[in-house]
PDB file of C-alpha atoms in Angstrom:
ATOM      1  CA  THR A   1      32.833  39.527 -40.857  1.00  0.00           C
ATOM      2  CA  VAL A   2      34.398  41.424 -44.198  1.00  0.00           C
ATOM      3  CA  ASP A   3      37.305  40.835 -45.271  1.00  0.00           C
ATOM      4  CA  VAL A   4      38.525  44.231 -46.118  1.00  0.00           C
ATOM      5  CA  GLU A   5      41.590  44.008 -48.397  1.00  0.00           C
ATOM      6  CA  LYS A   6      40.428  40.695 -50.306  1.00  0.00           C
ATOM      7  CA  VAL A   7      36.875  42.575 -51.015  1.00  0.00           C
ATOM      8  CA  PHE A   8      38.967  46.031 -52.194  1.00  0.00           C
ATOM      9  CA  GLN A   9      41.795  43.906 -54.533  1.00  0.00           C
ATOM     10  CA  LYS A  10      38.754  42.501 -56.160  1.00  0.00           C
ATOM     11  CA  LEU A  11      36.695  45.986 -56.334  1.00  0.00           C
ATOM     12  CA  GLN A  12      39.720  48.093 -57.773  1.00  0.00           C
ATOM     13  CA  LYS A  13      40.099  45.772 -60.751  1.00  0.00           C
ATOM     14  CA  TYR A  14      36.808  48.184 -61.753  1.00  0.00           C
ATOM     15  CA  ASP A  15      36.623  51.210 -63.149  1.00  0.00           C
ATOM     16  CA  VAL A  16      32.697  52.250 -61.666  1.00  0.00           C
ATOM     17  CA  ILE A  17      31.264  50.625 -58.536  1.00  0.00           C
ATOM     18  CA  THR A  18      27.556  50.656 -57.570  1.00  0.00           C
ATOM     19  CA  PHE A  19      27.039  50.308 -53.894  1.00  0.00           C
ATOM     20  CA  ASP A  20      23.864  49.304 -52.374  1.00  0.00           C
ATOM     21  CA  ILE A  21      23.402  51.287 -49.545  1.00  0.00           C
ATOM     22  CA  PHE A  22      21.195  49.549 -46.511  1.00  0.00           C
ATOM     23  CA  ASP A  23      22.924  46.100 -44.831  1.00  0.00           C
ATOM     24  CA  THR A  24      25.660  47.194 -46.989  1.00  0.00           C
ATOM     25  CA  LEU A  25      27.117  50.833 -46.500  1.00  0.00           C
ATOM     26  CA  VAL A  26      24.633  51.582 -43.734  1.00  0.00           C
ATOM     27  CA  LYS A  27      23.363  49.103 -40.955  1.00  0.00           C
ATOM     28  CA  ARG A  28      20.208  49.691 -38.580  1.00  0.00           C
ATOM     29  CA  ASP A  29      21.079  49.596 -34.302  1.00  0.00           C
ATOM     30  CA  VAL A  30      18.230  47.534 -34.395  1.00  0.00           C
ATOM     31  CA  SER A  31      17.664  43.463 -34.432  1.00  0.00           C
ATOM     32  CA  LEU A  32      15.371  43.862 -37.376  1.00  0.00           C
ATOM     33  CA  PRO A  33      14.274  46.767 -39.334  1.00  0.00           C
ATOM     34  CA  ARG A  34      10.375  46.762 -38.177  1.00  0.00           C
ATOM     35  CA  ASP A  35      11.297  47.623 -34.802  1.00  0.00           C
ATOM     36  CA  VAL A  36      12.544  51.366 -35.960  1.00  0.00           C
ATOM     37  CA  PHE A  37       7.938  50.984 -35.785  1.00  0.00           C
ATOM     38  CA  SER A  38       8.250  50.519 -32.287  1.00  0.00           C
ATOM     39  CA  LEU A  39      10.452  53.348 -31.650  1.00  0.00           C
ATOM     40  CA  VAL A  40       7.790  55.279 -33.309  1.00  0.00           C
ATOM     41  CA  GLU A  41       5.387  54.757 -31.239  1.00  0.00           C
ATOM     42  CA  LYS A  42       7.255  55.071 -28.123  1.00  0.00           C
ATOM     43  CA  GLU A  43       8.789  58.645 -29.169  1.00  0.00           C
ATOM     44  CA  TYR A  44       5.323  59.758 -30.572  1.00  0.00           C
ATOM     45  CA  ASN A  45       3.650  58.781 -26.929  1.00  0.00           C
ATOM     46  CA  ARG A  46       6.513  60.899 -25.187  1.00  0.00           C
ATOM     47  CA  THR A  47       5.710  63.843 -26.680  1.00  0.00           C
ATOM     48  CA  ASN A  48       2.154  63.956 -27.578  1.00  0.00           C
ATOM     49  CA  THR A  49      -1.023  63.634 -24.919  1.00  0.00           C
ATOM     50  CA  LYS A  50      -3.232  61.333 -27.253  1.00  0.00           C
ATOM     51  CA  HIS A  51      -1.388  58.726 -27.350  1.00  0.00           C
ATOM     52  CA  ILE A  52      -1.731  55.271 -30.015  1.00  0.00           C
ATOM     53  CA  SER A  53      -0.853  52.276 -29.732  1.00  0.00           C
ATOM     54  CA  GLY A  54      -0.554  49.087 -32.329  1.00  0.00           C
ATOM     55  CA  PHE A  55       1.674  50.901 -34.393  1.00  0.00           C
ATOM     56  CA  SER A  56       4.403  48.956 -35.636  1.00  0.00           C
ATOM     57  CA  HIS A  57       1.135  46.126 -36.541  1.00  0.00           C
ATOM     58  CA  ILE A  58      -0.596  49.213 -38.580  1.00  0.00           C
ATOM     59  CA  ARG A  59       3.051  50.598 -40.240  1.00  0.00           C
ATOM     60  CA  GLN A  60       3.142  47.066 -41.621  1.00  0.00           C
ATOM     61  CA  ILE A  61      -0.126  46.267 -43.357  1.00  0.00           C
ATOM     62  CA  ALA A  62      -0.531  50.221 -43.985  1.00  0.00           C
ATOM     63  CA  GLU A  63       2.910  49.418 -46.385  1.00  0.00           C
ATOM     64  CA  LYS A  64       1.820  46.187 -47.573  1.00  0.00           C
ATOM     65  CA  ARG A  65      -1.713  47.440 -48.616  1.00  0.00           C
ATOM     66  CA  ALA A  66       0.578  50.832 -50.002  1.00  0.00           C
ATOM     67  CA  ARG A  67       2.299  48.142 -52.378  1.00  0.00           C
ATOM     68  CA  ASP A  68      -1.066  46.250 -53.434  1.00  0.00           C
ATOM     69  CA  VAL A  69      -2.672  49.150 -54.765  1.00  0.00           C
ATOM     70  CA  SER A  70       0.429  51.304 -56.535  1.00  0.00           C
ATOM     71  CA  LEU A  71       0.380  51.703 -60.236  1.00  0.00           C
ATOM     72  CA  TYR A  72       4.570  51.732 -59.379  1.00  0.00           C
ATOM     73  CA  ALA A  73       6.623  48.408 -58.354  1.00  0.00           C
ATOM     74  CA  GLU A  74       8.375  51.071 -55.800  1.00  0.00           C
ATOM     75  CA  VAL A  75       5.746  53.482 -53.135  1.00  0.00           C
ATOM     76  CA  THR A  76       6.957  56.739 -51.313  1.00  0.00           C
ATOM     77  CA  LEU A  77       6.295  57.148 -47.723  1.00  0.00           C
ATOM     78  CA  ASP A  78       3.755  59.792 -48.614  1.00  0.00           C
ATOM     79  CA  GLU A  79       1.776  56.427 -49.875  1.00  0.00           C
ATOM     80  CA  ILE A  80       2.828  54.094 -46.792  1.00  0.00           C
ATOM     81  CA  TYR A  81       1.228  56.584 -44.489  1.00  0.00           C
ATOM     82  CA  LYS A  82      -2.470  57.398 -46.437  1.00  0.00           C
ATOM     83  CA  GLU A  83      -2.998  53.409 -46.300  1.00  0.00           C
ATOM     84  CA  THR A  84      -3.391  54.632 -42.067  1.00  0.00           C
ATOM     85  CA  SER A  85      -6.403  56.062 -40.304  1.00  0.00           C
ATOM     86  CA  TYR A  86      -4.603  58.201 -38.730  1.00  0.00           C
ATOM     87  CA  SER A  87      -5.150  62.174 -39.708  1.00  0.00           C
ATOM     88  CA  ILE A  88      -3.680  63.959 -41.777  1.00  0.00           C
ATOM     89  CA  GLU A  89      -1.930  66.185 -39.224  1.00  0.00           C
ATOM     90  CA  SER A  90      -1.096  63.040 -36.771  1.00  0.00           C
ATOM     91  CA  GLN A  91       0.546  61.589 -40.737  1.00  0.00           C
ATOM     92  CA  GLU A  92       2.692  63.923 -40.292  1.00  0.00           C
ATOM     93  CA  ILE A  93       4.376  64.021 -37.149  1.00  0.00           C
ATOM     94  CA  LEU A  94       4.219  60.522 -37.285  1.00  0.00           C
ATOM     95  CA  LYS A  95       6.583  60.238 -40.944  1.00  0.00           C
ATOM     96  CA  LYS A  96       9.079  62.965 -39.120  1.00  0.00           C
ATOM     97  CA  ILE A  97       9.205  61.194 -36.160  1.00  0.00           C
ATOM     98  CA  GLU A  98      10.614  57.845 -38.573  1.00  0.00           C
ATOM     99  CA  SER A  99      11.921  59.902 -40.739  1.00  0.00           C
ATOM    100  CA  ASP A 100      14.671  60.907 -37.607  1.00  0.00           C
ATOM    101  CA  ILE A 101      14.780  57.470 -36.359  1.00  0.00           C
ATOM    102  CA  GLU A 102      15.758  55.991 -39.149  1.00  0.00           C
ATOM    103  CA  ILE A 103      18.652  58.797 -39.076  1.00  0.00           C
ATOM    104  CA  MET A 104      19.440  57.915 -35.693  1.00  0.00           C
ATOM    105  CA  VAL A 105      19.850  53.908 -35.684  1.00  0.00           C
ATOM    106  CA  CYS A 106      21.669  53.913 -39.129  1.00  0.00           C
ATOM    107  CA  THR A 107      25.970  53.135 -38.840  1.00  0.00           C
ATOM    108  CA  PRO A 108      28.192  53.486 -41.167  1.00  0.00           C
ATOM    109  CA  HIS A 109      29.301  49.479 -41.938  1.00  0.00           C
ATOM    110  CA  GLN A 110      32.514  50.410 -41.436  1.00  0.00           C
ATOM    111  CA  PRO A 111      34.560  47.421 -43.684  1.00  0.00           C
ATOM    112  CA  ILE A 112      32.699  48.203 -46.368  1.00  0.00           C
ATOM    113  CA  VAL A 113      33.281  52.095 -46.023  1.00  0.00           C
ATOM    114  CA  GLU A 114      36.718  52.134 -45.204  1.00  0.00           C
ATOM    115  CA  ILE A 115      36.306  50.085 -48.786  1.00  0.00           C
ATOM    116  CA  TYR A 116      34.486  53.160 -50.408  1.00  0.00           C
ATOM    117  CA  HIS A 117      36.843  55.690 -49.455  1.00  0.00           C
ATOM    118  CA  ARG A 118      39.514  53.761 -50.661  1.00  0.00           C
ATOM    119  CA  LEU A 119      38.283  53.389 -54.033  1.00  0.00           C
ATOM    120  CA  LEU A 120      36.887  57.190 -54.252  1.00  0.00           C
ATOM    121  CA  HIS A 121      40.672  58.170 -53.328  1.00  0.00           C
ATOM    122  CA  MET A 122      41.296  56.271 -56.262  1.00  0.00           C
ATOM    123  CA  GLY A 123      39.425  58.279 -58.558  1.00  0.00           C
ATOM    124  CA  LYS A 124      36.612  55.938 -59.001  1.00  0.00           C
ATOM    125  CA  ARG A 125      33.612  56.239 -60.628  1.00  0.00           C
ATOM    126  CA  ILE A 126      30.472  55.340 -57.413  1.00  0.00           C
ATOM    127  CA  PHE A 127      26.764  55.614 -57.671  1.00  0.00           C
ATOM    128  CA  LEU A 128      25.057  54.313 -54.616  1.00  0.00           C
ATOM    129  CA  ILE A 129      21.416  52.627 -55.819  1.00  0.00           C
ATOM    130  CA  SER A 130      18.937  51.443 -52.596  1.00  0.00           C
ATOM    131  CA  ASP A 131      15.506  50.436 -53.176  1.00  0.00           C
ATOM    132  CA  MET A 132      14.401  52.617 -50.549  1.00  0.00           C
ATOM    133  CA  TYR A 133      10.873  54.426 -49.949  1.00  0.00           C
ATOM    134  CA  LEU A 134      12.203  56.850 -46.788  1.00  0.00           C
ATOM    135  CA  PRO A 135      12.269  59.717 -49.521  1.00  0.00           C
ATOM    136  CA  ARG A 136      16.012  61.813 -50.365  1.00  0.00           C
ATOM    137  CA  PRO A 137      16.615  64.373 -48.262  1.00  0.00           C
ATOM    138  CA  VAL A 138      16.542  61.549 -45.614  1.00  0.00           C
ATOM    139  CA  ILE A 139      18.577  59.130 -46.814  1.00  0.00           C
ATOM    140  CA  GLU A 140      21.149  61.890 -48.050  1.00  0.00           C
ATOM    141  CA  LYS A 141      21.607  62.820 -43.988  1.00  0.00           C
ATOM    142  CA  ILE A 142      21.915  59.520 -43.450  1.00  0.00           C
ATOM    143  CA  LEU A 143      24.451  59.291 -45.575  1.00  0.00           C
ATOM    144  CA  GLN A 144      26.317  62.765 -44.501  1.00  0.00           C
ATOM    145  CA  LYS A 145      26.401  61.192 -40.402  1.00  0.00           C
ATOM    146  CA  CYS A 146      27.964  57.660 -41.836  1.00  0.00           C
ATOM    147  CA  GLN A 147      30.440  60.099 -43.348  1.00  0.00           C
ATOM    148  CA  ILE A 148      29.640  58.777 -47.726  1.00  0.00           C
ATOM    149  CA  SER A 149      30.072  61.594 -49.914  1.00  0.00           C
ATOM    150  CA  GLY A 150      31.224  62.032 -53.115  1.00  0.00           C
ATOM    151  CA  TYR A 151      29.786  59.364 -54.941  1.00  0.00           C
ATOM    152  CA  GLU A 152      28.746  60.112 -58.634  1.00  0.00           C
ATOM    153  CA  GLN A 153      24.683  59.674 -58.446  1.00  0.00           C
ATOM    154  CA  LEU A 154      22.070  58.842 -55.735  1.00  0.00           C
ATOM    155  CA  TRP A 155      19.593  56.282 -57.231  1.00  0.00           C
ATOM    156  CA  LEU A 156      16.173  55.192 -55.270  1.00  0.00           C
ATOM    157  CA  SER A 157      13.830  53.159 -56.424  1.00  0.00           C
ATOM    158  CA  SER A 158      10.702  55.851 -54.252  1.00  0.00           C
ATOM    159  CA  GLU A 159      11.703  58.259 -56.965  1.00  0.00           C
ATOM    160  CA  TYR A 160      11.885  55.755 -59.857  1.00  0.00           C
ATOM    161  CA  ARG A 161       8.872  54.202 -58.477  1.00  0.00           C
ATOM    162  CA  CYS A 162      10.391  50.439 -59.503  1.00  0.00           C
ATOM    163  CA  ARG A 163      13.158  48.084 -57.386  1.00  0.00           C
ATOM    164  CA  LYS A 164      16.676  47.282 -58.894  1.00  0.00           C
ATOM    165  CA  ILE A 165      14.404  43.187 -59.918  1.00  0.00           C
ATOM    166  CA  THR A 166      12.425  45.490 -61.885  1.00  0.00           C
ATOM    167  CA  GLY A 167      13.995  47.138 -63.816  1.00  0.00           C
ATOM    168  CA  LEU A 168      16.331  50.396 -61.315  1.00  0.00           C
ATOM    169  CA  PHE A 169      19.600  48.871 -62.446  1.00  0.00           C
ATOM    170  CA  CYS A 170      18.225  49.131 -66.320  1.00  0.00           C
ATOM    171  CA  LYS A 171      17.325  52.779 -65.933  1.00  0.00           C
ATOM    172  CA  PHE A 172      20.537  53.317 -64.022  1.00  0.00           C
ATOM    173  CA  LEU A 173      22.836  51.643 -67.026  1.00  0.00           C
ATOM    174  CA  ASP A 174      20.368  53.137 -69.626  1.00  0.00           C
ATOM    175  CA  SER A 175      20.982  56.504 -67.805  1.00  0.00           C
ATOM    176  CA  VAL A 176      25.009  56.487 -67.599  1.00  0.00           C
ATOM    177  CA  LYS A 177      25.971  54.849 -70.813  1.00  0.00           C
ATOM    178  CA  LEU A 178      28.409  53.123 -70.183  1.00  0.00           C
ATOM    179  CA  LYS A 179      30.837  51.972 -72.983  1.00  0.00           C
ATOM    180  CA  GLU A 180      34.049  49.932 -72.431  1.00  0.00           C
ATOM    181  CA  GLU A 181      34.274  50.822 -68.516  1.00  0.00           C
ATOM    182  CA  LYS A 182      34.273  47.598 -66.438  1.00  0.00           C
ATOM    183  CA  ILE A 183      30.951  47.667 -63.885  1.00  0.00           C
ATOM    184  CA  ILE A 184      30.658  46.226 -60.812  1.00  0.00           C
ATOM    185  CA  HIS A 185      28.096  46.253 -58.216  1.00  0.00           C
ATOM    186  CA  ILE A 186      28.394  45.678 -54.281  1.00  0.00           C
ATOM    187  CA  GLY A 187      25.186  44.543 -51.906  1.00  0.00           C
ATOM    188  CA  ASP A 188      24.158  42.202 -49.970  1.00  0.00           C
ATOM    189  CA  SER A 189      21.311  40.427 -51.309  1.00  0.00           C
ATOM    190  CA  TRP A 190      21.171  36.920 -53.990  1.00  0.00           C
ATOM    191  CA  LYS A 191      17.918  38.658 -55.034  1.00  0.00           C
ATOM    192  CA  ALA A 192      17.917  42.102 -55.063  1.00  0.00           C
ATOM    193  CA  ASP A 193      21.908  42.346 -55.767  1.00  0.00           C
ATOM    194  CA  ARG A 194      22.681  39.638 -57.737  1.00  0.00           C
ATOM    195  CA  LEU A 195      19.700  38.561 -59.871  1.00  0.00           C
ATOM    196  CA  ALA A 196      18.627  41.878 -60.174  1.00  0.00           C
ATOM    197  CA  ILE A 197      21.566  42.900 -62.485  1.00  0.00           C
ATOM    198  CA  TRP A 198      21.280  39.378 -64.197  1.00  0.00           C
ATOM    199  CA  LYS A 199      18.093  40.662 -65.156  1.00  0.00           C
ATOM    200  CA  SER A 200      19.223  43.910 -66.320  1.00  0.00           C
ATOM    201  CA  ALA A 201      20.609  41.681 -69.229  1.00  0.00           C
ATOM    202  CA  ASN A 202      24.258  43.706 -69.010  1.00  0.00           C
ATOM    203  CA  PHE A 203      26.685  41.019 -68.928  1.00  0.00           C
ATOM    204  CA  ASN A 204      29.514  43.043 -68.231  1.00  0.00           C
ATOM    205  CA  TYR A 205      27.644  43.924 -65.563  1.00  0.00           C
ATOM    206  CA  HIS A 206      29.517  41.817 -61.950  1.00  0.00           C
ATOM    207  CA  THR A 207      28.091  42.056 -58.241  1.00  0.00           C
ATOM    208  CA  LEU A 208      29.557  40.764 -55.480  1.00  0.00           C
ATOM    209  CA  LEU A 209      27.140  39.662 -52.420  1.00  0.00           C
ATOM    210  CA  ILE A 210      28.842  40.354 -48.731  1.00  0.00           C
ATOM    211  CA  SER A 211      27.415  39.149 -45.314  1.00  0.00           C
ATOM    212  CA  ARG A 212      24.810  41.225 -43.696  1.00  0.00           C
ATOM    213  CA  ASN A 213      27.066  40.419 -40.187  1.00  0.00           C
TER     214      ASN A 213
END
């Protein structure tokens, strides 16, 4: 569990706070992220006469292939579906279903969202930074559903074609051009958050990891 007061007391000392999204501000109501794909297959078969099977495996393999062939460190949802054997029409239907289900299963991680709003009320500068292949409109709908607003900018790996560990934090820091402001990132992953910050080579950029539970 998250000790809201302890985390808030630590974060309020900083001028700028960056938040990870998934497993930090937002949680999925599924046991594993890939469980979303099983729900996609069920919904597709419910609404289409020509049924599909084995979608979860196909979708996971397609993402791996997309990452293997990509010239970039991050892929997009379109690129993932291009690696499947489905028709273009079916790809569009499946992408829409996947996006809708992602929105449906996402819920606010209440302790962190409470801290987020308290920091926002204090006038702190807040940015969101996420490794995610889903397009911006889908992420924005998830944030809206979870009542997360008021942030300055939303940084997505799918748009900058790199992940946090491969340069997204560096691009963020170059763009925002912080001077003397104290900055901290709150996330859940040692590799994707803490190690990525270390690799940014900005030793004034601190991290706080929270439990995924």
